[in-house]
Short mmCIF file of C-alpha atoms in Angstrom, two decimals:
data_model
loop_
_atom_site.label_atom_id
_atom_site.label_comp_id
_atom_site.label_asym_id
_atom_site.label_seq_id
_atom_site.Cartn_x
_atom_site.Cartn_y
_atom_site.Cartn_z
CA MET Z 21 71.19 95.30 98.75
CA HIS Z 22 73.10 93.84 95.81
CA LYS Z 23 75.16 90.66 96.03
CA LYS Z 24 78.84 91.29 95.31
CA TRP Z 25 81.96 89.11 95.43
CA TRP Z 26 83.72 91.42 97.84
CA LYS Z 27 80.83 91.23 100.32
CA GLU Z 28 81.19 87.45 100.41
CA ALA Z 29 84.98 87.50 100.67
CA VAL Z 30 87.23 86.98 103.69
CA VAL Z 31 90.32 89.20 103.55
CA TYR Z 32 93.77 88.26 104.89
CA GLN Z 33 96.08 91.17 105.64
CA ILE Z 34 99.77 90.58 104.98
CA TYR Z 35 102.20 92.96 106.64
CA TRP Z 36 104.89 91.62 104.33
CA ARG Z 37 107.97 92.86 106.22
CA SER Z 38 106.92 90.65 109.14
CA PHE Z 39 105.47 87.74 107.17
CA TYR Z 40 108.31 85.63 105.74
CA ASP Z 41 111.90 86.52 104.80
CA SER Z 42 113.09 84.59 101.74
CA ASP Z 43 116.64 85.98 101.53
CA GLY Z 44 117.89 86.29 105.11
CA ASP Z 45 118.12 90.10 105.29
CA GLY Z 46 115.79 90.21 108.29
CA TYR Z 47 112.83 91.67 106.39
CA GLY Z 48 109.90 89.77 104.99
CA ASP Z 49 109.47 90.20 101.24
CA LEU Z 50 107.19 89.51 98.28
CA GLN Z 51 109.02 86.28 97.47
CA GLY Z 52 108.26 85.23 101.02
CA VAL Z 53 104.56 85.92 100.43
CA LEU Z 54 104.74 83.93 97.20
CA SER Z 55 106.22 80.92 99.02
CA LYS Z 56 103.35 80.90 101.56
CA LEU Z 57 100.37 81.20 99.19
CA ASP Z 58 99.39 77.57 99.67
CA TYR Z 59 99.15 78.18 103.42
CA ILE Z 60 96.81 81.13 102.80
CA LYS Z 61 94.79 79.08 100.32
CA LYS Z 62 94.50 76.26 102.89
CA LEU Z 63 92.97 78.68 105.37
CA GLY Z 64 90.24 79.45 102.83
CA ILE Z 65 91.01 83.11 102.19
CA ASP Z 66 89.51 84.94 99.18
CA VAL Z 67 91.43 88.24 99.13
CA ILE Z 68 94.97 89.16 100.19
CA TRP Z 69 95.64 92.74 101.27
CA LEU Z 70 99.30 93.74 100.97
CA ASN Z 71 100.64 96.67 102.95
CA PRO Z 72 102.73 99.21 100.94
CA PHE Z 73 105.82 97.95 99.15
CA TYR Z 74 106.48 101.02 96.99
CA GLU Z 75 109.91 102.64 96.99
CA SER Z 76 110.34 104.43 100.28
CA PRO Z 77 112.95 105.73 102.74
CA ASP Z 78 110.93 103.60 105.18
CA ARG Z 79 110.57 106.18 107.92
CA ASP Z 80 106.98 104.98 108.50
CA ASN Z 81 107.27 101.37 107.32
CA GLY Z 82 106.44 102.10 103.71
CA TYR Z 83 103.70 104.67 104.23
CA ASP Z 84 106.18 107.36 103.16
CA ILE Z 85 106.39 106.75 99.40
CA SER Z 86 109.18 108.17 97.24
CA ASN Z 87 108.16 106.47 93.97
CA TYR Z 88 104.63 105.21 93.30
CA TYR Z 89 105.83 103.11 90.36
CA GLY Z 90 108.81 101.43 92.01
CA ILE Z 91 109.13 98.60 94.51
CA MET Z 92 111.15 98.88 97.69
CA GLU Z 93 114.39 96.94 97.35
CA LYS Z 94 113.85 95.01 100.59
CA ALA Z 95 110.43 93.89 99.28
CA GLY Z 96 111.59 92.68 95.86
CA ASP Z 97 111.15 93.93 92.32
CA ILE Z 98 108.46 94.26 89.66
CA GLU Z 99 109.15 90.80 88.22
CA ILE Z 100 108.53 89.16 91.59
CA PHE Z 101 105.40 91.25 92.05
CA GLU Z 102 104.03 90.25 88.64
CA LYS Z 103 104.74 86.60 89.43
CA LEU Z 104 103.02 87.01 92.79
CA ILE Z 105 99.86 88.39 91.17
CA LYS Z 106 99.83 85.55 88.67
CA GLU Z 107 100.22 82.88 91.36
CA ILE Z 108 97.57 84.50 93.57
CA HIS Z 109 95.13 84.44 90.65
CA ASN Z 110 96.14 80.88 89.72
CA ARG Z 111 94.90 79.81 93.15
CA GLY Z 112 91.56 81.53 92.66
CA LEU Z 113 92.43 84.36 95.05
CA LYS Z 114 92.43 88.12 94.62
CA VAL Z 115 94.84 90.80 95.84
CA ILE Z 116 94.39 94.41 96.92
CA MET Z 117 97.14 96.97 97.49
CA ASP Z 118 97.48 99.91 99.81
CA LEU Z 119 96.78 103.24 98.11
CA VAL Z 120 98.59 106.01 100.02
CA VAL Z 121 97.70 109.32 98.41
CA ASN Z 122 97.14 111.72 101.30
CA HIS Z 123 100.90 112.25 101.53
CA THR Z 124 104.23 111.17 100.08
CA SER Z 125 107.76 110.95 101.42
CA ASP Z 126 109.76 114.17 101.59
CA GLN Z 127 112.17 112.28 99.31
CA HIS Z 128 109.59 111.98 96.52
CA PRO Z 129 110.75 113.88 93.38
CA TRP Z 130 107.46 115.82 93.45
CA PHE Z 131 108.23 117.22 96.89
CA ILE Z 132 111.88 117.85 96.12
CA GLU Z 133 110.70 119.99 93.19
CA SER Z 134 107.93 121.60 95.23
CA LYS Z 135 110.39 122.56 97.93
CA SER Z 136 113.00 123.95 95.54
CA SER Z 137 111.37 127.37 95.08
CA ARG Z 138 108.10 129.21 95.52
CA ASN Z 139 107.55 129.43 91.77
CA ASN Z 140 108.30 125.80 90.91
CA PRO Z 141 105.47 124.23 88.82
CA LYS Z 142 104.96 121.59 91.51
CA ARG Z 143 104.91 124.05 94.41
CA ASP Z 144 101.14 123.76 94.52
CA TRP Z 145 101.20 119.95 94.56
CA TYR Z 146 101.76 120.24 98.31
CA ILE Z 147 100.35 122.59 100.96
CA TRP Z 148 102.52 125.62 101.71
CA HIS Z 149 101.60 128.55 103.95
CA ASP Z 150 103.25 131.66 105.33
CA SER Z 151 103.93 131.92 109.03
CA LYS Z 152 101.38 133.56 111.33
CA ASN Z 153 102.85 136.09 113.74
CA GLY Z 154 106.22 134.42 113.35
CA GLN Z 155 104.78 130.99 114.24
CA ALA Z 156 103.21 128.02 112.43
CA PRO Z 157 100.12 128.89 110.33
CA ASN Z 158 97.75 127.34 112.90
CA ASN Z 159 97.70 125.28 116.11
CA TRP Z 160 96.90 121.89 114.58
CA ARG Z 161 98.63 118.72 115.71
CA SER Z 162 99.60 115.90 113.42
CA TYR Z 163 99.20 112.21 114.22
CA PHE Z 164 102.91 111.84 114.95
CA ALA Z 165 104.06 115.31 116.05
CA PRO Z 166 102.97 118.28 118.20
CA SER Z 167 102.54 120.44 115.08
CA SER Z 168 101.26 119.61 111.60
CA TRP Z 169 103.56 122.26 110.09
CA GLU Z 170 107.28 122.19 109.30
CA TYR Z 171 109.26 125.30 108.48
CA ASP Z 172 111.39 125.39 105.33
CA GLU Z 173 114.16 127.94 105.67
CA GLN Z 174 115.01 128.07 101.97
CA THR Z 175 111.57 129.30 100.85
CA ASP Z 176 110.49 130.85 104.18
CA GLN Z 177 107.20 128.95 104.31
CA TYR Z 178 105.70 126.03 106.22
CA TYR Z 179 104.51 122.79 104.64
CA PHE Z 180 101.66 120.74 106.06
CA HIS Z 181 101.96 117.12 107.27
CA SER Z 182 99.17 115.08 108.87
CA PHE Z 183 101.71 112.47 109.96
CA ALA Z 184 105.51 112.59 110.33
CA VAL Z 185 107.60 115.58 109.28
CA GLU Z 186 108.95 113.32 106.51
CA GLN Z 187 105.40 112.81 105.12
CA PRO Z 188 104.19 116.07 103.52
CA ASP Z 189 100.51 116.12 102.54
CA LEU Z 190 99.52 116.35 98.89
CA ASN Z 191 97.31 119.24 97.78
CA TRP Z 192 94.21 117.57 96.33
CA GLU Z 193 92.81 120.94 95.26
CA ASN Z 194 95.32 120.79 92.39
CA PRO Z 195 93.64 119.05 89.39
CA GLU Z 196 97.00 118.24 87.79
CA LEU Z 197 98.05 116.35 90.92
CA ARG Z 198 94.77 114.43 90.98
CA GLN Z 199 95.20 113.31 87.38
CA GLU Z 200 98.71 112.08 88.18
CA ILE Z 201 97.28 109.99 91.04
CA TYR Z 202 94.59 108.50 88.77
CA LYS Z 203 97.23 107.62 86.21
CA MET Z 204 99.18 105.76 88.89
CA MET Z 205 96.07 103.89 90.06
CA ARG Z 206 95.36 102.71 86.51
CA TYR Z 207 98.96 101.49 86.22
CA TRP Z 208 98.56 99.07 89.13
CA LEU Z 209 95.04 98.03 88.19
CA ASP Z 210 96.28 97.22 84.69
CA LYS Z 211 98.96 95.06 86.31
CA GLY Z 212 96.08 92.91 87.52
CA ILE Z 213 95.43 93.90 91.13
CA ASP Z 214 91.84 93.57 92.32
CA GLY Z 215 91.42 96.78 94.27
CA PHE Z 216 92.76 99.11 96.93
CA ARG Z 217 92.76 99.58 100.65
CA MET Z 218 92.84 103.38 100.76
CA ASP Z 219 95.00 104.81 103.52
CA VAL Z 220 93.34 107.65 105.55
CA ILE Z 221 91.35 108.46 102.44
CA ASN Z 222 89.02 110.88 104.23
CA LEU Z 223 91.94 113.22 105.02
CA LEU Z 224 92.41 114.35 101.40
CA ALA Z 225 90.28 117.49 101.73
CA LYS Z 226 91.43 120.15 104.19
CA GLN Z 227 89.48 122.77 106.08
CA GLU Z 228 89.30 125.97 104.06
CA GLY Z 229 91.54 128.66 105.49
CA PHE Z 230 93.14 126.31 108.06
CA PRO Z 231 91.54 128.02 111.10
CA ASP Z 232 92.88 127.42 114.61
CA ALA Z 233 91.24 124.48 116.42
CA LYS Z 234 89.46 125.00 119.75
CA GLU Z 235 90.88 121.66 120.93
CA PRO Z 236 94.09 120.96 119.00
CA SER Z 237 94.49 117.55 120.69
CA ASN Z 238 91.24 116.35 119.07
CA ILE Z 239 92.61 115.91 115.56
CA SER Z 240 89.26 115.09 113.94
CA TYR Z 241 89.61 118.39 112.06
CA LEU Z 242 92.02 116.54 109.77
CA GLY Z 243 89.25 114.47 108.20
CA ASN Z 244 85.81 114.53 106.53
CA ASN Z 245 86.11 118.09 105.26
CA PRO Z 246 84.07 119.71 102.48
CA GLY Z 247 85.24 118.54 99.06
CA ILE Z 248 86.18 114.99 100.06
CA HIS Z 249 83.19 113.41 98.33
CA ASP Z 250 83.83 115.41 95.16
CA TYR Z 251 87.35 113.94 95.04
CA LEU Z 252 86.18 110.37 95.63
CA GLN Z 253 83.37 110.60 93.09
CA GLU Z 254 85.84 111.95 90.55
CA MET Z 255 88.21 109.06 91.39
CA TYR Z 256 85.36 106.64 90.77
CA ARG Z 257 84.45 108.24 87.43
CA GLU Z 258 88.04 108.54 86.23
CA VAL Z 259 89.33 105.15 87.41
CA LEU Z 260 87.36 102.77 89.57
CA GLN Z 261 84.20 102.33 87.51
CA GLN Z 262 86.31 100.92 84.67
CA TYR Z 263 87.38 97.88 86.76
CA ASP Z 264 85.63 95.16 88.80
CA VAL Z 265 87.49 95.92 92.00
CA MET Z 266 87.15 96.07 95.76
CA THR Z 267 87.75 99.37 97.52
CA VAL Z 268 87.93 99.78 101.28
CA GLY Z 269 88.59 103.16 102.80
CA GLU Z 270 90.45 103.70 106.05
CA ILE Z 271 88.17 106.38 107.48
CA PRO Z 272 88.75 107.63 111.04
CA PHE Z 273 86.47 110.14 112.83
CA VAL Z 274 83.21 108.91 111.26
CA THR Z 275 79.73 108.11 112.48
CA PRO Z 276 77.46 105.74 110.52
CA GLU Z 277 75.79 108.78 108.99
CA ASP Z 278 79.16 110.04 107.72
CA GLY Z 279 80.19 106.52 106.72
CA LEU Z 280 77.15 106.08 104.49
CA LEU Z 281 78.28 109.08 102.45
CA TYR Z 282 81.43 107.12 101.58
CA VAL Z 283 79.96 103.66 100.98
CA GLY Z 284 76.32 104.19 100.05
CA GLU Z 285 75.58 102.00 97.03
CA ASP Z 286 74.05 104.99 95.23
CA ARG Z 287 77.04 107.25 95.91
CA ASN Z 288 79.67 105.91 93.46
CA GLU Z 289 82.55 106.34 95.89
CA LEU Z 290 83.84 103.32 97.88
CA ASN Z 291 82.59 99.77 98.42
CA THR Z 292 83.24 99.57 102.15
CA LEU Z 293 85.19 101.19 104.97
CA PHE Z 294 87.12 100.71 108.17
CA HIS Z 295 85.78 102.92 110.94
CA PHE Z 296 87.69 103.13 114.21
CA GLU Z 297 85.09 103.50 116.93
CA VAL Z 298 86.42 100.20 118.29
CA ALA Z 299 90.11 99.96 117.40
CA ASP Z 300 90.99 103.62 118.10
CA ASP Z 301 88.40 104.60 120.69
CA MET Z 302 87.92 101.47 122.83
CA PRO Z 303 91.34 100.83 124.48
CA THR Z 304 90.20 97.70 126.35
CA TRP Z 305 87.18 95.43 126.05
CA ASP Z 306 83.88 97.17 126.86
CA MET Z 307 80.99 94.86 125.99
CA LEU Z 308 78.18 97.40 126.25
CA ARG Z 309 80.04 99.95 124.20
CA TYR Z 310 80.95 97.36 121.57
CA LYS Z 311 77.34 96.24 121.21
CA GLU Z 312 76.15 99.83 120.92
CA ILE Z 313 78.70 100.50 118.17
CA GLN Z 314 77.72 97.36 116.26
CA ASN Z 315 74.00 98.14 116.50
CA ARG Z 316 74.42 101.75 115.44
CA TRP Z 317 76.56 100.88 112.41
CA TYR Z 318 74.25 98.04 111.38
CA GLN Z 319 71.19 100.27 111.47
CA GLY Z 320 73.04 103.12 109.78
CA LEU Z 321 74.23 101.05 106.80
CA LYS Z 322 71.44 98.45 106.57
CA GLY Z 323 70.38 97.90 102.97
CA LYS Z 324 72.40 100.90 101.79
CA GLY Z 325 76.12 100.30 102.42
CA TRP Z 326 78.63 97.74 103.61
CA ASN Z 327 80.73 97.50 106.77
CA SER Z 328 84.01 95.75 107.66
CA GLN Z 329 84.69 93.67 110.75
CA PHE Z 330 88.10 93.65 112.41
CA LEU Z 331 89.64 93.98 115.87
CA ASN Z 332 93.34 94.21 114.98
CA ASN Z 333 95.69 95.10 112.14
CA HIS Z 334 99.22 96.45 111.64
CA ASP Z 335 98.29 99.59 113.62
CA HIS Z 336 96.44 97.96 116.51
CA THR Z 337 97.42 95.48 119.23
CA ARG Z 338 96.59 91.84 118.56
CA GLN Z 339 92.97 91.14 119.43
CA VAL Z 340 93.42 88.21 121.82
CA THR Z 341 95.72 90.36 123.97
CA ARG Z 342 93.77 93.59 123.81
CA TYR Z 343 90.19 92.35 123.78
CA GLY Z 344 90.40 88.75 124.95
CA ASN Z 345 92.33 86.66 127.47
CA ASP Z 346 95.76 85.74 126.11
CA GLN Z 347 96.72 83.70 129.18
CA GLU Z 348 94.71 80.72 130.50
CA PHE Z 349 91.97 81.05 127.87
CA ARG Z 350 94.07 82.14 124.89
CA VAL Z 351 92.83 79.42 122.52
CA GLU Z 352 89.18 79.68 123.59
CA SER Z 353 89.32 83.46 123.53
CA ALA Z 354 90.92 83.57 120.07
CA LYS Z 355 88.19 81.29 118.74
CA LEU Z 356 85.43 83.31 120.40
CA LEU Z 357 86.66 86.57 118.88
CA ALA Z 358 86.91 84.87 115.50
CA THR Z 359 83.34 83.60 115.81
CA MET Z 360 82.15 87.10 116.57
CA ILE Z 361 84.00 88.83 113.73
CA HIS Z 362 82.89 86.23 111.18
CA THR Z 363 79.21 86.22 112.20
CA LEU Z 364 78.62 89.97 112.60
CA PRO Z 365 77.40 91.94 109.54
CA GLY Z 366 80.20 93.00 107.17
CA THR Z 367 83.34 91.68 105.53
CA PRO Z 368 85.74 89.94 107.97
CA TYR Z 369 89.44 90.82 107.97
CA ILE Z 370 92.10 88.49 109.37
CA TYR Z 371 95.45 89.97 110.30
CA GLN Z 372 98.38 87.60 109.76
CA GLY Z 373 98.98 85.40 112.79
CA GLU Z 374 95.51 86.03 114.19
CA GLU Z 375 94.53 82.62 112.78
CA ILE Z 376 96.98 80.88 115.12
CA GLY Z 377 96.18 83.08 118.14
CA MET Z 378 99.35 85.18 118.11
CA THR Z 379 99.54 87.59 121.02
CA GLY Z 380 100.78 91.12 121.52
CA VAL Z 381 104.31 91.59 122.77
CA ARG Z 382 105.87 93.59 125.60
CA PHE Z 383 109.50 94.57 125.09
CA GLU Z 384 111.60 95.85 127.98
CA THR Z 385 112.54 99.38 126.88
CA ILE Z 386 111.56 102.04 124.37
CA HIS Z 387 114.75 101.21 122.44
CA ASP Z 388 113.31 97.81 121.48
CA TYR Z 389 110.45 99.50 119.60
CA ASN Z 390 110.42 100.76 116.00
CA ASP Z 391 107.01 102.46 115.90
CA ILE Z 392 107.59 106.09 114.88
CA ALA Z 393 104.31 107.22 116.47
CA MET Z 394 105.23 105.62 119.80
CA LYS Z 395 108.81 106.91 119.75
CA ASN Z 396 107.74 110.47 118.91
CA LYS Z 397 105.07 110.49 121.63
CA TYR Z 398 107.56 109.11 124.16
CA LYS Z 399 110.05 111.86 123.31
CA GLU Z 400 107.37 114.57 123.45
CA GLU Z 401 106.06 113.49 126.87
CA VAL Z 402 109.50 112.95 128.45
CA GLU Z 403 110.56 116.41 127.27
CA LYS Z 404 107.58 117.79 129.22
CA GLY Z 405 109.23 116.43 132.38
CA ARG Z 406 107.15 113.26 132.85
CA ASP Z 407 108.77 110.15 134.33
CA PRO Z 408 110.19 108.09 131.41
CA GLN Z 409 109.02 104.74 132.82
CA GLU Z 410 105.53 106.08 133.40
CA VAL Z 411 105.40 107.37 129.83
CA PHE Z 412 106.70 104.04 128.52
CA GLU Z 413 104.07 102.07 130.43
CA SER Z 414 101.28 104.37 129.21
CA LEU Z 415 102.22 103.78 125.58
CA LEU Z 416 102.56 99.99 125.66
CA LEU Z 417 98.93 98.98 125.13
CA LEU Z 418 98.47 100.89 121.88
CA SER Z 419 101.98 100.56 120.43
CA ARG Z 420 101.73 99.54 116.79
CA ASP Z 421 104.70 97.20 117.25
CA ASN Z 422 102.46 94.93 119.35
CA SER Z 423 101.11 93.52 116.10
CA ARG Z 424 104.22 93.89 113.93
CA THR Z 425 106.44 91.17 115.39
CA PRO Z 426 107.35 88.45 112.88
CA MET Z 427 104.93 85.72 111.88
CA GLN Z 428 105.60 82.61 113.97
CA TRP Z 429 106.06 79.74 111.52
CA ASN Z 430 107.73 77.15 113.75
CA ASP Z 431 109.66 76.69 117.00
CA LYS Z 432 113.10 77.00 115.35
CA SER Z 433 115.42 80.04 115.45
CA GLN Z 434 113.59 83.36 114.92
CA ALA Z 435 110.30 81.45 114.68
CA GLY Z 436 111.25 80.31 111.18
CA PHE Z 437 110.70 83.87 109.93
CA THR Z 438 114.28 84.57 108.84
CA SER Z 439 117.72 83.02 108.72
CA GLY Z 440 119.16 86.44 109.62
CA LYS Z 441 118.50 89.03 112.31
CA PRO Z 442 114.85 90.16 112.16
CA TRP Z 443 114.09 93.85 111.73
CA ILE Z 444 112.03 93.66 114.92
CA ARG Z 445 112.35 91.08 117.68
CA VAL Z 446 110.28 87.90 117.59
CA ASN Z 447 107.67 87.37 120.30
CA PRO Z 448 109.32 85.00 122.83
CA ASN Z 449 106.25 82.74 122.92
CA TYR Z 450 106.88 81.47 119.39
CA LYS Z 451 107.96 78.05 120.70
CA GLU Z 452 104.40 77.40 121.89
CA ILE Z 453 102.46 79.47 119.35
CA ASN Z 454 103.39 78.80 115.72
CA VAL Z 455 101.97 77.64 112.39
CA GLU Z 456 103.67 74.24 112.40
CA SER Z 457 102.18 73.39 115.77
CA ALA Z 458 98.74 74.66 114.69
CA LEU Z 459 98.71 72.56 111.53
CA ASN Z 460 99.51 69.44 113.59
CA ASP Z 461 96.61 70.01 115.97
CA PRO Z 462 93.09 69.44 114.57
CA LYS Z 463 91.67 71.48 117.49
CA SER Z 464 93.92 74.49 116.86
CA VAL Z 465 92.81 78.06 116.31
CA PHE Z 466 93.85 77.68 112.65
CA PHE Z 467 91.40 74.87 111.90
CA TYR Z 468 88.64 76.73 113.74
CA TYR Z 469 89.19 79.72 111.46
CA GLN Z 470 89.24 77.39 108.46
CA LYS Z 471 85.82 76.02 109.45
CA LEU Z 472 84.35 79.49 110.04
CA ILE Z 473 85.51 80.63 106.60
CA SER Z 474 84.15 77.46 104.99
CA LEU Z 475 80.77 78.01 106.67
CA ARG Z 476 80.65 81.56 105.33
CA LYS Z 477 81.09 80.23 101.78
CA GLN Z 478 78.30 77.69 102.28
CA HIS Z 479 75.70 79.80 104.08
CA ASP Z 480 74.42 83.14 102.80
CA VAL Z 481 72.98 83.87 106.23
CA MET Z 482 76.50 84.68 107.48
CA VAL Z 483 76.91 87.30 104.76
CA TYR Z 484 73.50 88.74 103.99
CA GLY Z 485 71.43 87.78 107.05
CA ASP Z 486 69.57 90.38 109.09
CA PHE Z 487 71.06 91.08 112.52
CA ILE Z 488 69.28 91.40 115.89
CA ASP Z 489 71.08 91.87 119.22
CA LEU Z 490 69.30 89.83 121.93
CA SER Z 491 71.55 90.93 124.81
CA PRO Z 492 71.87 94.74 124.76
CA GLY Z 493 72.36 95.21 128.53
CA ASP Z 494 74.47 92.13 129.30
CA GLU Z 495 78.14 92.86 130.14
CA GLN Z 496 79.31 89.24 129.70
CA LEU Z 497 77.18 87.63 127.02
CA TYR Z 498 76.84 88.73 123.43
CA VAL Z 499 73.84 86.98 121.89
CA TYR Z 500 72.41 87.77 118.48
CA THR Z 501 70.68 86.26 115.47
CA ARG Z 502 71.39 86.34 111.77
CA SER Z 503 68.33 85.58 109.63
CA ASN Z 504 67.97 85.14 105.89
CA ASN Z 505 64.89 83.75 104.12
CA GLU Z 506 63.90 80.65 106.14
CA THR Z 507 67.22 80.37 107.99
CA THR Z 508 67.92 81.76 111.48
CA TRP Z 509 71.23 81.32 113.28
CA LEU Z 510 71.67 82.06 116.96
CA ILE Z 511 75.15 83.15 118.06
CA VAL Z 512 75.90 82.92 121.80
CA LEU Z 513 79.24 84.26 123.10
CA ASN Z 514 80.41 84.23 126.72
CA HIS Z 515 83.07 86.94 126.74
CA SER Z 516 84.15 86.33 130.35
CA ASP Z 517 86.54 84.21 132.45
CA HIS Z 518 83.78 82.28 134.24
CA VAL Z 519 80.72 80.12 133.59
CA VAL Z 520 77.60 82.08 132.64
CA GLU Z 521 74.03 80.96 132.00
CA TYR Z 522 71.85 82.27 129.21
CA HIS Z 523 68.07 82.03 129.32
CA LEU Z 524 66.65 81.62 125.84
CA PRO Z 525 63.91 84.01 124.72
CA GLU Z 526 60.37 82.59 124.72
CA ASP Z 527 60.32 82.46 120.92
CA PHE Z 528 63.26 80.05 120.85
CA LYS Z 529 62.40 77.69 123.70
CA GLU Z 530 60.46 75.23 121.57
CA LYS Z 531 62.70 75.40 118.53
CA GLU Z 532 65.05 72.57 117.78
CA ARG Z 533 68.67 73.70 117.90
CA LYS Z 534 71.41 72.29 115.73
CA ILE Z 535 74.98 73.23 116.66
CA ILE Z 536 76.84 74.62 113.64
CA ILE Z 537 80.17 75.40 115.29
CA GLY Z 538 81.50 75.84 118.81
CA ASN Z 539 84.87 76.29 120.46
CA TYR Z 540 84.43 73.64 123.16
CA ASP Z 541 84.42 69.91 122.45
CA ASN Z 542 81.07 69.08 124.01
CA PRO Z 543 78.78 72.09 123.96
CA ASP Z 544 75.47 71.83 125.78
CA VAL Z 545 73.05 70.90 123.00
CA GLU Z 546 70.21 69.70 125.19
CA GLN Z 547 66.83 71.22 124.56
CA GLY Z 548 65.55 73.57 127.22
CA ASN Z 549 65.56 77.25 127.98
CA ILE Z 550 68.91 77.61 129.78
CA LEU Z 551 72.32 77.42 128.12
CA LYS Z 552 75.33 76.99 130.39
CA LEU Z 553 78.44 78.48 128.79
CA GLN Z 554 82.04 77.87 129.79
CA PRO Z 555 84.59 80.72 129.98
CA HIS Z 556 85.03 82.31 126.53
CA GLU Z 557 82.70 79.78 124.99
CA ALA Z 558 81.23 80.49 121.57
CA ARG Z 559 78.36 78.62 119.97
CA VAL Z 560 76.50 79.05 116.72
CA TYR Z 561 73.12 77.30 116.41
CA ASP Z 562 70.81 76.76 113.49
CA LEU Z 563 67.28 77.25 114.83
CA LEU Z 564 65.19 74.68 113.00
CA THR Z 565 61.54 75.43 112.30
#
């Protein structure tokens, strides 16, 4: 396993439209990011990941791109972006951008041309099919709609979309299209960015012939199809190998065996990946399932590829609400989850606001939400005759807007996010949970994160250490070791609302323990074979030989 800068990094995700609004239009912007770089630097971050800010009609919050070379007006302009890159680098940080090349907006000039006639030169840049028995070409669903096909009356064919109707999929079988994508990637890399987070990158290749699915609701047929690795290896040869960059693929529907094909160090494809066995497939906390997933991925990638660690992002509910206790143990729980993510094998990702323990939100009606996936699903289910309130309640936990409310900077109007009306409502708890308050409290979640990140920079064991789970059958405690050369750290996490005892293994009973970090003021550091842990207590020990 080779040492690399991106393995040792901690990444901070900025969903810029909800981060900081510099001009009062209600949307965060790149100038807002620029003005908060010292805050990010103070936390100890190495890499900033920016969600898409390309020109876009904004039907799916920037993931529907109409110009890969332009910048959305509400985000800023190219001069601000260039200044942002410079200032990020001046602080010793790096920046990665979203690469969204499975689909474009239906307002992209390529699609407008493609749609204009069947014999247009760009017709084959997208996926067009004839109807089948007067219906859509097959029975596939998309992420956001009951069908992945949309009929075009003018040319009497259907186009394919894995997401919204307004997001037609690109046809990666077309070599001319691929070269145009590579040209665009080089443009941004030459601007000075340090890599890409690649949106649903395993969806680029489609099943040959588009056969009907036995279970249309299981949309795994959209990803990991033959040809995908040819495309990614070509992308590496044509673009990525010429730059010292970080690449992380968003890759749903994968096992560790599949994942290794994308990130194996001998494969020349991607550096690392996000899999979604937790965020997509574990709606609420399930300790045994989580441990099994972690063990399986560690064994599957060990010595061959690199994993990522995260529990929330712009698509998934905030971790302390979904997987912790955001009420009486919010602070302890936020620190425990942070301890876990930063001590498990892989690169840790922090989603903006996570470092102050921001929580998910519950708005009163569907009309308060912006999430296109949630709104479309609500409409689809209500049209089936289901009770609207029941449908609404069923969609709340996984609504993407749970994590998209504005960053809570202070206890002033609109949480200090904007001087105008925010594009989405602020979480009402901003008066208690905000950056200003956190920075004035040495025991805050923020300073705990800062210490975790600092420890990772000082101790290779957190990055490259071997991992052993010592508590596979325990539903409350997660206990594991990280070992590297002569160093062994013991991580003990009580993921429950009550006091729990942990009996040390025989091998550790006689070892001297030095506390490295803990989320309670006076952790039990007495020698002995029983550790008594408070609710949501986290401890990291150095086991001295």
